[in-house]
């Protein structure tokens, strides 16, 4: 592909990303998504807020990032010293993340609920800790959860019937995400100041630590796709085969943990196609094909292992994705806003006698009718605007909703006094309000990074990879079930570009001041 054409495609992708980030920035100036933590359903609502207050918080946050970068640059004048300091900051912040995360999973005594509990109970049955029939109906309807169930079962067999070991694995997944984001930032921008600043600011991403206690594949999926991103960039820059092997394995494992990781795989494939030259065409094509083959092989193995253990029908019908898409386009009754869970996707499956092919045909027909209604104006397009607000304006990305008090009336053990005090603490509201300001600052920085990427496509070409990922996630979530949790991975990958944009603009302003003639490398 010609360099001119590639630069044009880069610019177009950065432009689309800028529009998305700019739109989210404007929304978050006026609104945020609130969770009612004192009801069982934990309904979410969109709340207007004072723009001056939150714009002020965002501005303070941006100025603090500028100050952080200035301090880091002051102490990183020499190249060798800069690298030693970057590594020290990277390791130190990683140690803080681990320590805080370990305290959290030891402190949090919530029991899992809903899909978490369904998956965990099936893992207990497989591991021999629950003497009752397997719940093959649940995992036949939703076979995408079989991978995480088998992983849980293996952990239970090794370490005993406890939530803690899997939560510890989730904590290590947070450290993998942290490591990959920081190291990928260094490869994208080749600037130790920006990478070190990302290490420090990653400590503000506390929703990831909250999700460490979430017994599901959310964090593991983000960890594997982050590892895949790092490997793809490292492969393109070094041409070392080991990175191709890592990338080919990471994306399929991420998809096994949660199907949303397929967006990351598609983003990586698109990036590899944009980077393809004569000498790399075979390598890039082989990487894309091999990861797809490994995915099919892994899914085949997981299905056969699960069915072999439980006796489930390997050819049993499952709820097709089209049913979830229909729900994502029509639901107005869910607790998490438009497009959220209202049971309609399983209703379609049941109405078609649990026949996967028949349910898929029915759902596709319904989707075509619904889309025609949107085009004709019979359905309001504001549905999608509200859906975006529920998905992208919760600064905790669902972390508040997953931290629940145990339901003693349903047989759950009572929470500790310390946890009850934390749950009712006014500090939680204060942190949430500060997080709204952080979210606005993130979207402002992301918008700036998109504009800078358009202007400097040749200097930082790797920056386009996470931007393609966010574009794909944003568009996909318009059609899929509405949960802000699904947007957490996309949000985390806004951080490198945000810091780079703030640093670069700060350097430009510094150079424009009287007596300043040099601009640091960005």
Short mmCIF file of C-alpha atoms in Angstrom, two decimals:
data_model
loop_
_atom_site.label_atom_id
_atom_site.label_comp_id
_atom_site.label_asym_id
_atom_site.label_seq_id
_atom_site.Cartn_x
_atom_site.Cartn_y
_atom_site.Cartn_z
CA UNK A 1 0.00 0.00 0.00
CA UNK A 2 1.41 3.38 -0.99
CA UNK A 3 2.70 5.70 1.72
CA UNK A 4 0.43 8.51 0.59
CA UNK A 5 -2.64 6.31 0.74
CA UNK A 6 -1.65 4.99 4.18
CA UNK A 7 -1.17 8.52 5.53
CA UNK A 8 -4.61 9.43 4.21
CA UNK A 9 -6.15 6.37 5.93
CA UNK A 10 -4.30 7.25 9.14
CA UNK A 11 -5.67 10.77 8.97
CA UNK A 12 -9.20 9.53 8.31
CA UNK A 13 -9.08 7.13 11.28
CA UNK A 14 -7.66 9.86 13.54
CA UNK A 15 -10.38 12.20 12.31
CA UNK A 16 -13.16 9.72 13.17
CA UNK A 17 -11.55 9.15 16.57
CA UNK A 18 -11.42 12.92 17.15
CA UNK A 19 -15.12 13.23 16.38
CA UNK A 20 -15.96 10.48 18.86
CA UNK A 21 -13.70 11.88 21.59
CA UNK A 22 -14.96 15.41 20.96
CA UNK A 23 -18.56 14.24 21.19
CA UNK A 24 -17.91 12.44 24.49
CA UNK A 25 -16.08 15.51 25.75
CA UNK A 26 -19.09 17.76 25.03
CA UNK A 27 -21.50 15.33 26.67
CA UNK A 28 -19.36 15.02 29.81
CA UNK A 29 -19.24 18.81 30.19
CA UNK A 30 -22.95 18.75 31.06
CA UNK A 31 -23.85 15.19 32.14
CA UNK A 32 -22.71 12.14 34.00
CA UNK A 33 -24.19 8.70 34.69
CA UNK A 34 -25.19 8.02 38.29
CA UNK A 35 -25.82 4.65 39.98
CA UNK A 36 -28.36 4.17 42.75
CA UNK A 37 -26.29 1.92 45.01
CA UNK A 38 -29.09 1.55 47.59
CA UNK A 39 -31.51 -0.51 45.48
CA UNK A 40 -31.23 -4.16 44.49
CA UNK A 41 -31.35 -3.38 40.76
CA UNK A 42 -28.88 -0.48 41.14
CA UNK A 43 -30.61 1.54 38.44
CA UNK A 44 -28.51 4.00 36.49
CA UNK A 45 -29.69 7.48 35.53
CA UNK A 46 -28.24 10.38 33.56
CA UNK A 47 -27.79 13.42 35.78
CA UNK A 48 -27.03 17.00 34.71
CA UNK A 49 -24.24 18.71 36.63
CA UNK A 50 -22.66 22.15 36.97
CA UNK A 51 -20.38 22.61 33.92
CA UNK A 52 -18.23 25.24 35.58
CA UNK A 53 -17.43 22.95 38.52
CA UNK A 54 -16.48 19.91 36.47
CA UNK A 55 -14.68 21.89 33.77
CA UNK A 56 -12.72 23.46 36.61
CA UNK A 57 -11.85 20.04 38.02
CA UNK A 58 -10.81 18.85 34.55
CA UNK A 59 -8.64 21.94 34.03
CA UNK A 60 -6.95 21.41 37.40
CA UNK A 61 -6.33 17.80 36.42
CA UNK A 62 -4.79 18.81 33.09
CA UNK A 63 -2.56 21.40 34.79
CA UNK A 64 -1.41 18.75 37.28
CA UNK A 65 -0.47 16.48 34.37
CA UNK A 66 1.50 19.36 32.81
CA UNK A 67 3.26 19.88 36.15
CA UNK A 68 3.97 16.16 36.50
CA UNK A 69 5.49 16.03 33.01
CA UNK A 70 7.57 19.15 33.75
CA UNK A 71 8.95 17.57 36.93
CA UNK A 72 9.72 14.31 35.16
CA UNK A 73 11.42 16.16 32.31
CA UNK A 74 13.54 18.13 34.78
CA UNK A 75 14.85 14.91 36.34
CA UNK A 76 15.16 13.06 33.01
CA UNK A 77 17.59 15.33 31.19
CA UNK A 78 20.21 12.66 30.48
CA UNK A 79 19.21 9.65 28.39
CA UNK A 80 20.65 6.96 30.72
CA UNK A 81 19.26 8.69 33.80
CA UNK A 82 15.86 9.03 32.10
CA UNK A 83 15.65 5.32 31.37
CA UNK A 84 16.65 4.34 34.92
CA UNK A 85 14.11 6.73 36.38
CA UNK A 86 11.37 5.56 34.03
CA UNK A 87 11.95 1.96 35.08
CA UNK A 88 12.00 2.89 38.76
CA UNK A 89 8.69 4.77 38.43
CA UNK A 90 7.19 1.90 36.42
CA UNK A 91 8.14 -0.66 39.07
CA UNK A 92 7.16 1.56 41.98
CA UNK A 93 3.71 2.34 40.62
CA UNK A 94 3.23 -1.35 39.79
CA UNK A 95 4.06 -2.23 43.40
CA UNK A 96 1.52 0.34 44.64
CA UNK A 97 -1.14 -1.09 42.32
CA UNK A 98 -0.49 -4.59 43.59
CA UNK A 99 -0.53 -3.55 47.25
CA UNK A 100 -3.75 -1.53 46.95
CA UNK A 101 -5.41 -4.24 44.86
CA UNK A 102 -4.44 -6.95 47.35
CA UNK A 103 -5.91 -4.90 50.20
CA UNK A 104 -9.10 -4.45 48.19
CA UNK A 105 -9.70 -8.12 47.41
CA UNK A 106 -8.98 -9.03 51.05
CA UNK A 107 -11.29 -6.27 52.29
CA UNK A 108 -14.18 -6.75 49.85
CA UNK A 109 -16.44 -9.49 51.22
CA UNK A 110 -19.25 -9.17 48.64
CA UNK A 111 -20.48 -12.45 47.21
CA UNK A 112 -20.82 -12.71 43.41
CA UNK A 113 -24.28 -12.33 41.86
CA UNK A 114 -26.11 -13.07 38.59
CA UNK A 115 -23.81 -14.35 35.80
CA UNK A 116 -20.83 -14.34 38.15
CA UNK A 117 -22.59 -16.71 40.54
CA UNK A 118 -24.00 -18.90 37.76
CA UNK A 119 -20.49 -19.33 36.33
CA UNK A 120 -18.91 -19.89 39.74
CA UNK A 121 -21.46 -22.51 40.78
CA UNK A 122 -20.89 -24.45 37.56
CA UNK A 123 -17.14 -24.26 38.19
CA UNK A 124 -17.77 -25.65 41.69
CA UNK A 125 -19.72 -28.56 40.20
CA UNK A 126 -16.94 -29.34 37.73
CA UNK A 127 -14.29 -29.07 40.47
CA UNK A 128 -16.28 -31.42 42.72
CA UNK A 129 -17.27 -28.92 45.41
CA UNK A 130 -21.00 -28.89 44.66
CA UNK A 131 -22.81 -32.22 44.52
CA UNK A 132 -25.69 -31.42 42.20
CA UNK A 133 -26.48 -31.74 38.46
CA UNK A 134 -24.54 -29.58 36.02
CA UNK A 135 -26.28 -26.45 34.75
CA UNK A 136 -25.82 -27.40 31.10
CA UNK A 137 -28.86 -25.39 30.00
CA UNK A 138 -27.19 -22.11 31.03
CA UNK A 139 -23.88 -22.85 29.32
CA UNK A 140 -25.58 -24.31 26.26
CA UNK A 141 -27.48 -21.06 25.84
CA UNK A 142 -24.33 -19.01 26.52
CA UNK A 143 -21.35 -21.16 25.47
CA UNK A 144 -19.12 -18.06 25.43
CA UNK A 145 -18.84 -18.47 29.23
CA UNK A 146 -17.46 -22.00 29.06
CA UNK A 147 -13.85 -20.80 28.85
CA UNK A 148 -14.04 -18.74 32.04
CA UNK A 149 -15.97 -21.54 33.82
CA UNK A 150 -13.28 -24.10 33.01
CA UNK A 151 -10.58 -21.68 34.15
CA UNK A 152 -12.44 -21.14 37.44
CA UNK A 153 -12.85 -24.87 37.88
CA UNK A 154 -9.12 -25.40 37.39
CA UNK A 155 -8.34 -22.70 39.95
CA UNK A 156 -10.77 -24.26 42.44
CA UNK A 157 -9.20 -27.71 42.00
CA UNK A 158 -5.75 -26.26 42.66
CA UNK A 159 -6.50 -23.87 45.52
CA UNK A 160 -9.79 -24.96 47.06
CA UNK A 161 -13.31 -23.56 47.12
CA UNK A 162 -12.66 -19.85 47.63
CA UNK A 163 -13.22 -16.61 45.71
CA UNK A 164 -9.76 -15.33 46.62
CA UNK A 165 -7.54 -17.25 44.13
CA UNK A 166 -9.53 -16.12 41.09
CA UNK A 167 -9.62 -12.57 42.42
CA UNK A 168 -5.84 -12.74 42.79
CA UNK A 169 -5.62 -13.82 39.13
CA UNK A 170 -7.75 -10.79 38.28
CA UNK A 171 -5.30 -8.60 40.19
CA UNK A 172 -2.41 -10.00 38.17
CA UNK A 173 -4.48 -9.21 35.06
CA UNK A 174 -4.57 -5.57 36.23
CA UNK A 175 -0.77 -5.62 36.47
CA UNK A 176 -0.55 -7.06 32.95
CA UNK A 177 -2.82 -4.28 31.66
CA UNK A 178 -0.70 -1.72 33.48
CA UNK A 179 2.56 -3.13 32.12
CA UNK A 180 1.29 -3.36 28.55
CA UNK A 181 -0.22 0.14 28.54
CA UNK A 182 3.01 1.69 29.88
CA UNK A 183 5.34 -0.27 27.61
CA UNK A 184 3.12 0.30 24.57
CA UNK A 185 3.11 4.04 25.36
CA UNK A 186 6.91 4.00 25.20
CA UNK A 187 6.82 2.22 21.84
CA UNK A 188 4.15 4.55 20.46
CA UNK A 189 5.70 7.87 21.45
CA UNK A 190 9.34 6.94 22.22
CA UNK A 191 9.34 9.39 25.10
CA UNK A 192 10.29 8.29 28.64
CA UNK A 193 8.57 11.33 30.16
CA UNK A 194 5.20 10.41 28.64
CA UNK A 195 5.62 6.74 29.58
CA UNK A 196 6.55 7.58 33.18
CA UNK A 197 3.61 9.99 33.46
CA UNK A 198 1.27 7.22 32.23
CA UNK A 199 2.68 4.93 34.95
CA UNK A 200 1.83 7.49 37.63
CA UNK A 201 -1.59 8.42 36.24
CA UNK A 202 -2.58 4.78 35.83
CA UNK A 203 -2.96 4.77 39.62
CA UNK A 204 -6.13 6.83 39.10
CA UNK A 205 -7.73 3.95 37.16
CA UNK A 206 -9.23 2.50 40.33
CA UNK A 207 -12.22 0.87 38.53
CA UNK A 208 -9.77 -1.78 37.33
CA UNK A 209 -8.89 -2.62 40.92
CA UNK A 210 -12.58 -2.70 41.84
CA UNK A 211 -13.10 -5.26 39.06
CA UNK A 212 -10.40 -7.46 40.57
CA UNK A 213 -13.14 -8.83 42.85
CA UNK A 214 -15.45 -9.45 39.87
CA UNK A 215 -15.65 -13.20 39.14
CA UNK A 216 -15.87 -12.95 35.39
CA UNK A 217 -13.60 -12.67 32.34
CA UNK A 218 -13.68 -8.87 32.03
CA UNK A 219 -10.17 -8.10 33.28
CA UNK A 220 -8.57 -11.18 31.73
CA UNK A 221 -9.98 -10.22 28.33
CA UNK A 222 -8.58 -6.68 28.62
CA UNK A 223 -5.24 -8.07 29.81
CA UNK A 224 -4.87 -10.47 26.88
CA UNK A 225 -5.91 -7.89 24.29
CA UNK A 226 -3.49 -5.36 25.85
CA UNK A 227 -0.73 -7.95 25.62
CA UNK A 228 -1.72 -8.47 21.99
CA UNK A 229 -1.47 -4.74 21.26
CA UNK A 230 1.98 -4.55 22.80
CA UNK A 231 3.15 -7.60 20.86
CA UNK A 232 1.82 -6.25 17.54
CA UNK A 233 3.63 -2.93 17.96
CA UNK A 234 6.81 -4.67 19.12
CA UNK A 235 6.62 -7.00 16.12
CA UNK A 236 6.25 -4.11 13.67
CA UNK A 237 9.20 -2.28 15.23
CA UNK A 238 11.60 -5.19 15.82
CA UNK A 239 10.40 -7.97 13.47
CA UNK A 240 11.12 -10.55 16.19
CA UNK A 241 9.17 -13.77 15.80
CA UNK A 242 8.43 -14.15 19.50
CA UNK A 243 6.13 -11.13 19.35
CA UNK A 244 4.19 -12.71 16.49
CA UNK A 245 3.69 -15.85 18.61
CA UNK A 246 2.58 -13.78 21.63
CA UNK A 247 0.09 -11.77 19.55
CA UNK A 248 -1.27 -14.88 17.81
CA UNK A 249 -1.98 -16.49 21.20
CA UNK A 250 -3.06 -13.42 23.19
CA UNK A 251 -6.07 -12.36 21.12
CA UNK A 252 -7.75 -15.83 21.01
CA UNK A 253 -7.26 -16.21 24.77
CA UNK A 254 -8.80 -12.78 25.31
CA UNK A 255 -11.82 -13.72 23.20
CA UNK A 256 -12.23 -16.94 25.21
CA UNK A 257 -12.37 -14.85 28.39
CA UNK A 258 -14.89 -12.39 26.93
CA UNK A 259 -16.14 -12.08 23.37
CA UNK A 260 -15.69 -8.28 23.31
CA UNK A 261 -11.94 -8.87 22.79
CA UNK A 262 -12.74 -9.61 19.14
CA UNK A 263 -12.85 -5.82 18.63
CA UNK A 264 -9.20 -5.62 19.74
CA UNK A 265 -8.26 -8.42 17.34
CA UNK A 266 -9.97 -6.64 14.43
CA UNK A 267 -8.21 -3.38 15.35
CA UNK A 268 -4.85 -5.16 15.38
CA UNK A 269 -5.53 -6.78 11.99
CA UNK A 270 -6.49 -3.41 10.48
CA UNK A 271 -3.32 -1.86 11.88
CA UNK A 272 -1.19 -4.69 10.45
CA UNK A 273 -2.81 -4.20 7.03
CA UNK A 274 -1.98 -0.49 7.18
CA UNK A 275 1.62 -1.36 8.10
CA UNK A 276 1.98 -4.05 5.44
CA UNK A 277 4.90 -3.70 3.02
CA UNK A 278 6.33 -6.15 0.52
CA UNK A 279 8.73 -7.64 3.04
CA UNK A 280 6.07 -7.99 5.75
CA UNK A 281 2.96 -9.01 3.81
CA UNK A 282 3.43 -12.74 4.41
CA UNK A 283 4.22 -12.22 8.09
CA UNK A 284 1.19 -10.02 8.72
CA UNK A 285 -1.19 -12.28 6.82
CA UNK A 286 0.12 -15.35 8.65
CA UNK A 287 -0.36 -13.61 12.00
CA UNK A 288 -3.98 -12.72 11.25
CA UNK A 289 -4.81 -16.20 9.93
CA UNK A 290 -2.94 -18.08 12.66
CA UNK A 291 -4.71 -16.15 15.44
CA UNK A 292 -8.05 -17.00 13.81
CA UNK A 293 -7.12 -20.68 13.53
CA UNK A 294 -5.98 -20.74 17.16
CA UNK A 295 -9.26 -19.13 18.21
CA UNK A 296 -11.32 -21.82 16.46
CA UNK A 297 -9.06 -24.54 17.88
CA UNK A 298 -9.32 -23.13 21.41
CA UNK A 299 -13.12 -22.83 21.21
CA UNK A 300 -13.33 -26.39 19.85
CA UNK A 301 -11.17 -27.66 22.72
CA UNK A 302 -13.12 -25.74 25.39
CA UNK A 303 -16.48 -26.98 24.08
CA UNK A 304 -15.32 -30.59 23.89
CA UNK A 305 -13.75 -30.51 27.34
CA UNK A 306 -16.85 -28.96 28.91
CA UNK A 307 -19.25 -31.30 27.14
CA UNK A 308 -17.04 -34.28 27.93
CA UNK A 309 -17.13 -33.45 31.64
CA UNK A 310 -20.80 -32.50 31.95
CA UNK A 311 -22.42 -34.61 29.23
CA UNK A 312 -23.86 -31.52 27.54
CA UNK A 313 -24.78 -31.83 23.87
CA UNK A 314 -21.82 -30.55 21.84
CA UNK A 315 -24.23 -29.63 19.04
CA UNK A 316 -26.78 -27.98 21.32
CA UNK A 317 -28.37 -24.68 20.32
CA UNK A 318 -27.20 -21.39 21.85
CA UNK A 319 -28.69 -17.92 21.88
CA UNK A 320 -27.42 -16.28 18.65
CA UNK A 321 -25.66 -12.91 18.78
CA UNK A 322 -28.38 -11.42 16.58
CA UNK A 323 -30.84 -11.75 19.49
CA UNK A 324 -28.55 -9.61 21.67
CA UNK A 325 -28.22 -7.07 18.85
CA UNK A 326 -32.01 -6.85 18.63
CA UNK A 327 -32.17 -6.18 22.37
CA UNK A 328 -29.42 -3.59 22.04
CA UNK A 329 -31.46 -1.75 19.39
CA UNK A 330 -34.85 -1.86 21.12
CA UNK A 331 -34.69 -2.33 24.90
CA UNK A 332 -36.09 0.56 26.93
CA UNK A 333 -36.85 -1.27 30.19
CA UNK A 334 -33.38 -2.27 31.39
CA UNK A 335 -31.82 -0.93 34.59
CA UNK A 336 -28.75 0.36 32.72
CA UNK A 337 -30.55 2.53 30.19
CA UNK A 338 -31.56 2.02 26.54
CA UNK A 339 -30.35 -1.22 25.02
CA UNK A 340 -29.66 -2.88 28.38
CA UNK A 341 -30.84 -6.21 29.73
CA UNK A 342 -34.61 -6.70 29.51
CA UNK A 343 -34.75 -10.42 28.68
CA UNK A 344 -35.98 -9.93 25.10
CA UNK A 345 -33.03 -11.78 23.59
CA UNK A 346 -33.83 -14.97 25.48
CA UNK A 347 -37.53 -14.47 24.75
CA UNK A 348 -36.81 -14.68 21.00
CA UNK A 349 -34.81 -17.86 21.60
CA UNK A 350 -37.65 -19.39 23.64
CA UNK A 351 -40.31 -18.33 21.12
CA UNK A 352 -38.38 -20.31 18.48
CA UNK A 353 -38.31 -23.46 20.65
CA UNK A 354 -34.62 -22.89 21.50
CA UNK A 355 -33.69 -23.49 17.86
CA UNK A 356 -30.55 -21.43 17.13
CA UNK A 357 -31.06 -21.14 13.37
CA UNK A 358 -34.74 -20.25 13.65
CA UNK A 359 -34.02 -17.70 16.39
CA UNK A 360 -31.26 -16.15 14.27
CA UNK A 361 -33.59 -15.79 11.26
CA UNK A 362 -36.30 -14.29 13.45
CA UNK A 363 -33.89 -11.86 15.13
CA UNK A 364 -32.36 -10.76 11.80
CA UNK A 365 -35.84 -10.09 10.42
CA UNK A 366 -36.74 -8.07 13.50
CA UNK A 367 -33.47 -6.12 13.25
CA UNK A 368 -34.17 -5.20 9.62
CA UNK A 369 -37.64 -3.96 10.60
CA UNK A 370 -36.24 -1.93 13.50
CA UNK A 371 -33.54 -0.33 11.34
CA UNK A 372 -36.16 0.64 8.76
CA UNK A 373 -38.20 2.22 11.56
CA UNK A 374 -35.19 4.28 12.64
CA UNK A 375 -34.60 5.41 9.05
CA UNK A 376 -38.28 6.28 8.58
CA UNK A 377 -38.40 8.24 11.82
CA UNK A 378 -40.85 5.87 13.50
CA UNK A 379 -38.23 5.25 16.19
CA UNK A 380 -36.31 8.18 17.65
CA UNK A 381 -32.57 8.33 17.00
CA UNK A 382 -32.21 9.89 20.45
CA UNK A 383 -32.28 6.25 21.62
CA UNK A 384 -28.62 5.98 20.54
CA UNK A 385 -27.69 9.30 22.15
CA UNK A 386 -29.10 8.13 25.48
CA UNK A 387 -27.39 4.78 25.05
CA UNK A 388 -24.02 6.48 24.56
CA UNK A 389 -24.61 8.54 27.69
CA UNK A 390 -25.27 5.44 29.81
CA UNK A 391 -22.26 3.62 28.37
CA UNK A 392 -19.61 6.35 28.36
CA UNK A 393 -20.52 8.88 31.07
CA UNK A 394 -20.13 6.63 34.11
CA UNK A 395 -16.57 7.42 35.31
CA UNK A 396 -16.43 4.09 37.20
CA UNK A 397 -17.61 2.12 34.12
CA UNK A 398 -19.90 -0.06 36.18
CA UNK A 399 -17.54 -0.56 39.12
CA UNK A 400 -20.03 1.09 41.48
CA UNK A 401 -22.73 -1.30 40.31
CA UNK A 402 -20.73 -4.47 40.92
CA UNK A 403 -19.88 -3.54 44.53
CA UNK A 404 -23.00 -4.72 46.33
CA UNK A 405 -24.01 -5.30 49.90
CA UNK A 406 -24.74 -8.98 50.54
CA UNK A 407 -28.40 -9.94 50.66
CA UNK A 408 -28.70 -11.62 54.08
CA UNK A 409 -32.37 -12.43 53.44
CA UNK A 410 -31.29 -14.61 50.52
CA UNK A 411 -28.76 -16.49 52.62
CA UNK A 412 -25.67 -14.38 51.92
CA UNK A 413 -23.23 -13.90 54.82
CA UNK A 414 -23.38 -10.43 56.39
CA UNK A 415 -20.71 -7.95 55.35
CA UNK A 416 -18.07 -6.89 57.84
CA UNK A 417 -18.61 -3.71 59.83
CA UNK A 418 -15.64 -2.11 58.07
CA UNK A 419 -17.11 -2.83 54.65
CA UNK A 420 -20.53 -1.49 55.66
CA UNK A 421 -18.87 1.69 56.91
CA UNK A 422 -16.97 2.01 53.61
CA UNK A 423 -20.14 1.38 51.60
CA UNK A 424 -22.01 4.17 53.38
CA UNK A 425 -19.05 6.53 53.60
CA UNK A 426 -19.49 10.04 52.11
CA UNK A 427 -15.95 9.60 50.80
CA UNK A 428 -17.36 7.39 48.05
CA UNK A 429 -19.45 10.29 46.72
CA UNK A 430 -16.46 12.64 46.86
CA UNK A 431 -14.27 10.21 44.93
CA UNK A 432 -17.05 9.74 42.38
CA UNK A 433 -17.37 13.50 41.80
CA UNK A 434 -13.61 13.83 41.35
CA UNK A 435 -13.79 10.91 38.92
CA UNK A 436 -16.29 12.81 36.78
CA UNK A 437 -13.69 15.58 36.47
CA UNK A 438 -11.00 13.02 35.61
CA UNK A 439 -13.27 11.51 32.94
CA UNK A 440 -13.82 14.94 31.37
CA UNK A 441 -10.07 15.60 31.39
CA UNK A 442 -9.50 12.22 29.75
CA UNK A 443 -11.93 13.00 26.94
CA UNK A 444 -10.41 16.46 26.44
CA UNK A 445 -6.96 14.89 26.18
CA UNK A 446 -8.22 12.14 23.87
CA UNK A 447 -9.73 14.76 21.57
CA UNK A 448 -6.40 16.59 21.54
CA UNK A 449 -4.54 13.37 20.77
CA UNK A 450 -6.80 12.69 17.78
CA UNK A 451 -6.14 16.17 16.36
CA UNK A 452 -2.39 15.84 16.92
CA UNK A 453 -2.35 12.40 15.33
CA UNK A 454 -3.97 13.83 12.21
CA UNK A 455 -1.33 16.54 12.05
CA UNK A 456 1.61 14.24 12.91
CA UNK A 457 0.63 10.92 11.36
CA UNK A 458 4.21 10.36 10.18
CA UNK A 459 5.89 10.97 13.55
CA UNK A 460 3.77 8.63 15.73
CA UNK A 461 2.11 6.11 13.38
CA UNK A 462 1.62 3.52 16.14
CA UNK A 463 -0.73 5.89 17.99
CA UNK A 464 -3.45 4.96 15.52
CA UNK A 465 -3.80 1.38 16.90
CA UNK A 466 -5.65 2.24 20.15
CA UNK A 467 -7.64 4.86 18.24
CA UNK A 468 -8.90 2.23 15.78
CA UNK A 469 -9.75 0.06 18.79
CA UNK A 470 -11.82 2.82 20.39
CA UNK A 471 -13.61 3.57 17.10
CA UNK A 472 -14.55 -0.10 16.75
CA UNK A 473 -15.70 -0.32 20.36
CA UNK A 474 -17.77 2.85 20.13
CA UNK A 475 -19.58 1.67 16.99
CA UNK A 476 -20.04 -1.89 18.24
CA UNK A 477 -21.57 -0.72 21.51
CA UNK A 478 -24.22 1.24 19.60
CA UNK A 479 -25.70 -2.12 18.60
CA UNK A 480 -24.73 -4.43 21.46
CA UNK A 481 -26.14 -4.74 24.96
CA UNK A 482 -25.70 -1.48 26.85
CA UNK A 483 -23.31 -1.91 29.78
CA UNK A 484 -20.68 0.65 30.69
CA UNK A 485 -18.51 -2.27 31.86
CA UNK A 486 -17.99 -3.20 28.21
CA UNK A 487 -16.42 0.22 27.55
CA UNK A 488 -13.82 0.00 30.33
CA UNK A 489 -11.11 -1.46 28.07
CA UNK A 490 -11.58 1.26 25.48
CA UNK A 491 -11.43 3.97 28.15
CA UNK A 492 -8.17 2.64 29.63
CA UNK A 493 -6.51 2.85 26.21
CA UNK A 494 -7.35 6.55 25.97
CA UNK A 495 -4.76 7.24 28.68
CA UNK A 496 -1.54 7.09 26.58
CA UNK A 497 -2.85 9.48 23.93
CA UNK A 498 -4.31 11.82 26.54
CA UNK A 499 -0.99 12.17 28.38
CA UNK A 500 0.93 12.56 25.11
CA UNK A 501 -1.43 15.30 23.92
CA UNK A 502 -1.26 17.24 27.19
CA UNK A 503 2.54 16.92 27.25
CA UNK A 504 2.93 17.94 23.61
CA UNK A 505 0.61 20.93 23.86
CA UNK A 506 2.34 21.98 27.09
CA UNK A 507 5.71 21.85 25.34
CA UNK A 508 4.36 23.92 22.45
CA UNK A 509 3.02 26.55 24.86
CA UNK A 510 6.36 26.59 26.69
CA UNK A 511 8.22 27.11 23.41
CA UNK A 512 5.94 30.01 22.50
CA UNK A 513 6.76 31.87 25.71
CA UNK A 514 9.31 34.72 25.46
CA UNK A 515 12.87 33.47 25.70
CA UNK A 516 11.96 29.84 24.89
CA UNK A 517 13.33 28.48 21.64
CA UNK A 518 13.50 24.72 22.03
CA UNK A 519 10.70 22.21 22.16
CA UNK A 520 11.34 18.84 23.75
CA UNK A 521 10.99 15.81 21.53
CA UNK A 522 7.42 14.47 21.51
#
